[in-house]
PDB file of C-alpha atoms and ligand atoms in Angstrom:
ATOM      1  CA  MET A 159     -14.977  -1.781  -0.569  1.00 96.00           C
ATOM      2  CA  GLY A 160     -17.855  -3.505  -2.324  1.00 97.00           C
ATOM      3  CA  ASP A 161     -16.880  -2.353  -5.799  1.00 97.00           C
ATOM      4  CA  PRO A 162     -16.089  -5.541  -7.774  1.00 97.00           C
ATOM      5  CA  LEU A 163     -13.201  -3.732  -9.526  1.00 97.00           C
ATOM      6  CA  LEU A 164     -11.263  -3.891  -6.258  1.00 98.00           C
ATOM      7  CA  LEU A 165     -11.394  -7.700  -6.382  1.00 98.00           C
ATOM      8  CA  GLU A 166      -9.880  -8.038  -9.845  1.00 98.00           C
ATOM      9  CA  ARG A 167      -6.322  -8.714 -10.926  1.00 98.00           C
ATOM     10  CA  SER A 168      -4.836  -5.642 -12.579  1.00 98.00           C
ATOM     11  CA  ARG A 169      -2.922  -5.788 -15.868  1.00 98.00           C
ATOM     12  CA  GLU A 170       0.782  -5.159 -16.429  1.00 98.00           C
ATOM     13  CA  VAL A 171       1.847  -1.776 -17.810  1.00 98.00           C
ATOM     14  CA  THR A 172       3.531  -2.229 -21.193  1.00 98.00           C
ATOM     15  CA  ARG A 173       4.300   1.372 -22.226  1.00 98.00           C
ATOM     16  CA  PHE A 174       6.295   3.734 -20.050  1.00 98.00           C
ATOM     17  CA  GLY A 175       6.813   7.474 -20.120  1.00 96.00           C
ATOM     18  CA  THR A 176       3.461   8.155 -21.765  1.00 98.00           C
ATOM     19  CA  ALA A 177       1.141  11.089 -21.180  1.00 98.00           C
ATOM     20  CA  GLU A 178      -1.571   8.650 -20.032  1.00 97.00           C
ATOM     21  CA  LEU A 179       0.684   7.168 -17.357  1.00 98.00           C
ATOM     22  CA  ASP A 180       1.754  10.634 -16.254  1.00 98.00           C
ATOM     23  CA  ALA A 181      -1.895  11.728 -15.940  1.00 98.00           C
ATOM     24  CA  LEU A 182      -2.735   8.583 -13.947  1.00 98.00           C
ATOM     25  CA  LEU A 183       0.149   9.206 -11.527  1.00 98.00           C
ATOM     26  CA  THR A 184      -0.870  12.842 -11.042  1.00 98.00           C
ATOM     27  CA  ASP A 185      -4.415  11.745 -10.273  1.00 98.00           C
ATOM     28  CA  MET A 186      -3.152   9.094  -7.847  1.00 98.00           C
ATOM     29  CA  LEU A 187      -0.842  11.494  -6.019  1.00 97.00           C
ATOM     30  CA  ASP A 188      -3.601  14.129  -5.725  1.00 96.00           C
ATOM     31  CA  THR A 189      -5.930  11.489  -4.278  1.00 96.00           C
ATOM     32  CA  MET A 190      -3.363  10.131  -1.844  1.00 94.00           C
ATOM     33  CA  GLU A 191      -2.441  13.586  -0.567  1.00 91.00           C
ATOM     34  CA  ALA A 192      -6.026  14.812  -0.294  1.00 91.00           C
ATOM     35  CA  LEU A 193      -6.891  11.782   1.850  1.00 88.00           C
ATOM     36  CA  ASN A 194      -3.688  11.749   3.916  1.00 85.00           C
ATOM     37  CA  GLY A 195      -2.708   8.348   2.570  1.00 89.00           C
ATOM     38  CA  ALA A 196       0.573   6.477   2.884  1.00 93.00           C
ATOM     39  CA  GLY A 197      -0.006   4.770  -0.444  1.00 96.00           C
ATOM     40  CA  LEU A 198      -2.440   4.193  -3.252  1.00 98.00           C
ATOM     41  CA  ALA A 199      -2.924   1.580  -5.960  1.00 98.00           C
ATOM     42  CA  ALA A 200      -4.391   2.382  -9.386  1.00 98.00           C
ATOM     43  CA  PRO A 201      -7.451   0.096  -8.988  1.00 98.00           C
ATOM     44  CA  GLN A 202      -8.493   2.256  -6.025  1.00 98.00           C
ATOM     45  CA  ILE A 203      -9.306   4.999  -8.518  1.00 97.00           C
ATOM     46  CA  GLY A 204     -10.851   2.576 -10.977  1.00 98.00           C
ATOM     47  CA  VAL A 205      -7.828   1.857 -13.215  1.00 98.00           C
ATOM     48  CA  LEU A 206      -6.882  -1.813 -13.445  1.00 98.00           C
ATOM     49  CA  LEU A 207      -3.149  -1.342 -14.058  1.00 98.00           C
ATOM     50  CA  ARG A 208      -0.259  -2.623 -11.931  1.00 98.00           C
ATOM     51  CA  VAL A 209       0.744   0.796 -10.617  1.00 98.00           C
ATOM     52  CA  VAL A 210       1.217   1.759  -6.981  1.00 98.00           C
ATOM     53  CA  ILE A 211       2.573   4.843  -5.260  1.00 98.00           C
ATOM     54  CA  PHE A 212       3.558   5.252  -1.625  1.00 97.00           C
ATOM     55  CA  GLY A 213       5.539   7.513   0.647  1.00 95.00           C
ATOM     56  CA  VAL A 214       5.453   8.750   4.222  1.00 91.00           C
ATOM     57  CA  LYS A 215       7.226  11.751   5.660  1.00 86.00           C
ATOM     58  CA  ARG A 216       8.470  11.508   9.221  1.00 76.00           C
ATOM     59  CA  ASN A 217       5.680  12.503  11.602  1.00 68.00           C
ATOM     60  CA  PRO A 218       6.314  12.776  15.359  1.00 64.00           C
ATOM     61  CA  ARG A 219       2.711  11.786  16.012  1.00 59.00           C
ATOM     62  CA  TYR A 220       3.449   8.354  14.558  1.00 63.00           C
ATOM     63  CA  PRO A 221       6.775   7.291  15.996  1.00 67.00           C
ATOM     64  CA  ASP A 222       6.352   3.756  14.651  1.00 68.00           C
ATOM     65  CA  ALA A 223       5.850   4.967  11.079  1.00 73.00           C
ATOM     66  CA  GLU A 224       9.369   5.512   9.820  1.00 83.00           C
ATOM     67  CA  GLU A 225       9.956   7.655   6.756  1.00 91.00           C
ATOM     68  CA  VAL A 226       9.307   5.923   3.434  1.00 94.00           C
ATOM     69  CA  PRO A 227      10.631   7.661   0.293  1.00 95.00           C
ATOM     70  CA  TYR A 228       8.012   8.680  -2.258  1.00 96.00           C
ATOM     71  CA  THR A 229       8.014   5.883  -4.803  1.00 98.00           C
ATOM     72  CA  VAL A 230       6.236   5.104  -8.060  1.00 98.00           C
ATOM     73  CA  LEU A 231       6.340   1.337  -8.497  1.00 98.00           C
ATOM     74  CA  ILE A 232       5.038  -0.320 -11.659  1.00 98.00           C
ATOM     75  CA  ASN A 233       4.627  -4.048 -12.357  1.00 98.00           C
ATOM     76  CA  PRO A 234       5.947  -4.873  -8.873  1.00 98.00           C
ATOM     77  CA  GLU A 235       7.206  -8.264  -7.790  1.00 98.00           C
ATOM     78  CA  LEU A 236       7.434  -8.958  -4.068  1.00 98.00           C
ATOM     79  CA  ARG A 237       9.447 -11.643  -2.341  1.00 98.00           C
ATOM     80  CA  PRO A 238       9.518 -12.228   1.408  1.00 98.00           C
ATOM     81  CA  LEU A 239      12.979 -12.293   2.997  1.00 98.00           C
ATOM     82  CA  GLY A 240      12.614 -14.902   5.690  1.00 97.00           C
ATOM     83  CA  GLU A 241       9.438 -16.099   7.296  1.00 97.00           C
ATOM     84  CA  ASP A 242       9.151 -13.569  10.151  1.00 97.00           C
ATOM     85  CA  MET A 243       5.750 -11.948  10.322  1.00 98.00           C
ATOM     86  CA  GLU A 244       4.620  -9.044  12.461  1.00 97.00           C
ATOM     87  CA  GLU A 245       1.213  -7.576  13.175  1.00 97.00           C
ATOM     88  CA  GLY A 246       0.409  -3.929  12.617  1.00 95.00           C
ATOM     89  CA  TRP A 247      -2.640  -1.700  12.326  1.00 94.00           C
ATOM     90  CA  GLU A 248      -3.666  -0.810   8.797  1.00 95.00           C
ATOM     91  CA  GLY A 249      -6.197   1.460   7.235  1.00 94.00           C
ATOM     92  CA  CYS A 250      -7.159   1.780   3.599  1.00 96.00           C
ATOM     93  CA  LEU A 251      -8.633   4.580   1.516  1.00 95.00           C
ATOM     94  CA  SER A 252     -11.013   1.973   0.072  1.00 97.00           C
ATOM     95  CA  VAL A 253     -12.194   0.968   3.559  1.00 96.00           C
ATOM     96  CA  PRO A 254     -12.654   4.438   5.048  1.00 94.00           C
ATOM     97  CA  GLY A 255     -12.992   4.975   8.767  1.00 93.00           C
ATOM     98  CA  MET A 256     -11.807   1.496   9.721  1.00 95.00           C
ATOM     99  CA  ARG A 257      -8.601  -0.070  10.987  1.00 95.00           C
ATOM    100  CA  GLY A 258      -7.527  -3.645  11.386  1.00 97.00           C
ATOM    101  CA  LEU A 259      -4.613  -5.644  12.761  1.00 97.00           C
ATOM    102  CA  VAL A 260      -2.871  -7.424   9.888  1.00 98.00           C
ATOM    103  CA  PRO A 261       0.093  -9.819   9.859  1.00 98.00           C
ATOM    104  CA  ARG A 262       2.710  -9.020   7.188  1.00 98.00           C
ATOM    105  CA  TYR A 263       6.204 -10.213   6.352  1.00 98.00           C
ATOM    106  CA  ARG A 264       8.734  -8.241   8.354  1.00 98.00           C
ATOM    107  CA  ARG A 265      11.253  -8.085   5.485  1.00 98.00           C
ATOM    108  CA  VAL A 266      10.599  -8.141   1.773  1.00 98.00           C
ATOM    109  CA  SER A 267      12.501  -7.575  -1.415  1.00 98.00           C
ATOM    110  CA  TYR A 268      10.650  -5.774  -4.174  1.00 98.00           C
ATOM    111  CA  ARG A 269      11.402  -4.953  -7.749  1.00 98.00           C
ATOM    112  CA  GLY A 270       9.610  -3.221 -10.556  1.00 98.00           C
ATOM    113  CA  SER A 271      10.107  -0.028 -12.485  1.00 98.00           C
ATOM    114  CA  ASP A 272       9.358   3.664 -12.256  1.00 98.00           C
ATOM    115  CA  GLN A 273       7.135   5.545 -14.725  1.00 98.00           C
ATOM    116  CA  TYR A 274       9.975   5.767 -17.266  1.00 98.00           C
ATOM    117  CA  GLY A 275      10.737   2.052 -17.159  1.00 98.00           C
ATOM    118  CA  SER A 276      13.896   2.395 -15.050  1.00 98.00           C
ATOM    119  CA  PRO A 277      14.333  -0.567 -12.729  1.00 98.00           C
ATOM    120  CA  ILE A 278      13.773  -0.310  -8.972  1.00 98.00           C
ATOM    121  CA  GLU A 279      14.993  -2.975  -6.571  1.00 98.00           C
ATOM    122  CA  ARG A 280      14.985  -2.654  -2.787  1.00 98.00           C
ATOM    123  CA  ASP A 281      15.146  -4.757   0.345  1.00 98.00           C
ATOM    124  CA  VAL A 282      12.981  -3.171   3.038  1.00 98.00           C
ATOM    125  CA  THR A 283      11.664  -3.887   6.522  1.00 97.00           C
ATOM    126  CA  ARG A 284       8.927  -3.028   8.971  1.00 94.00           C
ATOM    127  CA  PHE A 285       6.588  -0.178   7.999  1.00 93.00           C
ATOM    128  CA  HIS A 286       8.033   0.259   4.496  1.00 96.00           C
ATOM    129  CA  ALA A 287       7.598  -3.490   3.936  1.00 97.00           C
ATOM    130  CA  ARG A 288       4.028  -3.320   5.269  1.00 97.00           C
ATOM    131  CA  VAL A 289       2.999  -0.455   2.993  1.00 97.00           C
ATOM    132  CA  VAL A 290       4.385  -2.211  -0.093  1.00 98.00           C
ATOM    133  CA  GLN A 291       2.653  -5.486   0.771  1.00 98.00           C
ATOM    134  CA  HIS A 292      -0.639  -3.646   1.319  1.00 98.00           C
ATOM    135  CA  GLU A 293      -0.424  -1.741  -1.978  1.00 98.00           C
ATOM    136  CA  CYS A 294       0.680  -4.738  -4.053  1.00 98.00           C
ATOM    137  CA  ASP A 295      -2.218  -6.768  -2.642  1.00 98.00           C
ATOM    138  CA  HIS A 296      -4.579  -4.243  -4.273  1.00 98.00           C
ATOM    139  CA  LEU A 297      -3.180  -5.288  -7.675  1.00 98.00           C
ATOM    140  CA  ASP A 298      -4.318  -8.853  -7.017  1.00 98.00           C
ATOM    141  CA  GLY A 299      -7.760  -7.904  -5.723  1.00 98.00           C
ATOM    142  CA  ILE A 300      -6.915  -8.349  -2.037  1.00 98.00           C
ATOM    143  CA  LEU A 301      -8.083  -5.881   0.604  1.00 98.00           C
ATOM    144  CA  TYR A 302      -6.484  -5.940   4.063  1.00 98.00           C
ATOM    145  CA  PRO A 303      -9.552  -7.372   5.911  1.00 98.00           C
ATOM    146  CA  MET A 304      -9.057 -10.485   3.729  1.00 98.00           C
ATOM    147  CA  ARG A 305      -5.620 -10.914   5.388  1.00 98.00           C
ATOM    148  CA  MET A 306      -6.940 -10.652   8.951  1.00 98.00           C
ATOM    149  CA  PRO A 307      -6.880 -13.852  11.019  1.00 98.00           C
ATOM    150  CA  ASP A 308      -9.070 -12.379  13.780  1.00 98.00           C
ATOM    151  CA  LEU A 309     -11.892  -9.962  12.943  1.00 97.00           C
ATOM    152  CA  ARG A 310     -12.152  -8.949  16.599  1.00 98.00           C
ATOM    153  CA  ASN A 311      -9.199  -6.684  15.753  1.00 97.00           C
ATOM    154  CA  PHE A 312     -11.234  -4.764  13.161  1.00 98.00           C
ATOM    155  CA  GLY A 313     -13.143  -1.610  13.991  1.00 97.00           C
ATOM    156  CA  PHE A 314     -13.849   2.049  13.605  1.00 96.00           C
ATOM    157  CA  THR A 315     -10.765   4.261  13.749  1.00 93.00           C
ATOM    158  CA  GLU A 316     -12.440   6.775  16.052  1.00 92.00           C
ATOM    159  CA  VAL A 317     -13.283   4.032  18.532  1.00 95.00           C
ATOM    160  CA  LEU A 318      -9.947   2.198  18.362  1.00 94.00           C
ATOM    161  CA  PHE A 319      -7.761   5.330  18.239  1.00 91.00           C
ATOM    162  CA  PRO A 320      -9.772   8.263  19.559  1.00 90.00           C
ATOM    163  CA  GLY A 321      -8.378  11.645  18.635  1.00 81.00           C
ATOM    164  CA  GLU A 322      -5.872  10.383  16.070  1.00 75.00           C
ATOM    165  CA  ALA A 323      -5.819  11.267  12.399  1.00 64.00           C
ATOM    166  CA  PRO A 324      -4.821   7.895  11.032  1.00 59.00           C
ATOM    167  CA  ILE A 325      -2.464   7.066   8.222  1.00 64.00           C
ATOM    168  CA  GLU A 326      -4.415   5.230   5.542  1.00 65.00           C
ATOM    169  CA  GLU A 327      -3.003   2.867   2.971  1.00 63.00           C
TER     170      GLU A 327
HETATM  171 NI1  LIG B 154      -5.449   0.166   0.604  1.00 54.36          NI
END
């Protein structure tokens, strides 16, 4: 946070199945796994393309974080399903060591394509919906603190959740 690249709008991908895209996705997955992330957007590693990845395996330490299949999502479009919002704690690899309480749509529909240009379309809820909204925000230059209505619910992970290794987005 503080790098002006993170505040820019990323560009659409126009060519799929290329070596460049494959190398970008490898770099993103390595970064996400090394930092124990639930998701990552290309601008977080300095590439202003509309590419996000996310995925969470079931972890008994985080009973609220249901499993999310590993997904490569390119040129995503998000649409809320209904107006229900819910608050949840988020972290971000671009805002290390912090967590904040963020309202998100409870249900969303998203579409886009994978790295080969094959279409993806899903209706999702809860944690899956939250992760996608967080990652897609990165493509429009929005970091989660910018979505927070009350900055009193923003703080250091080790103070808010002592002893936990947090999931970052
Ligand atoms: Ni993030």
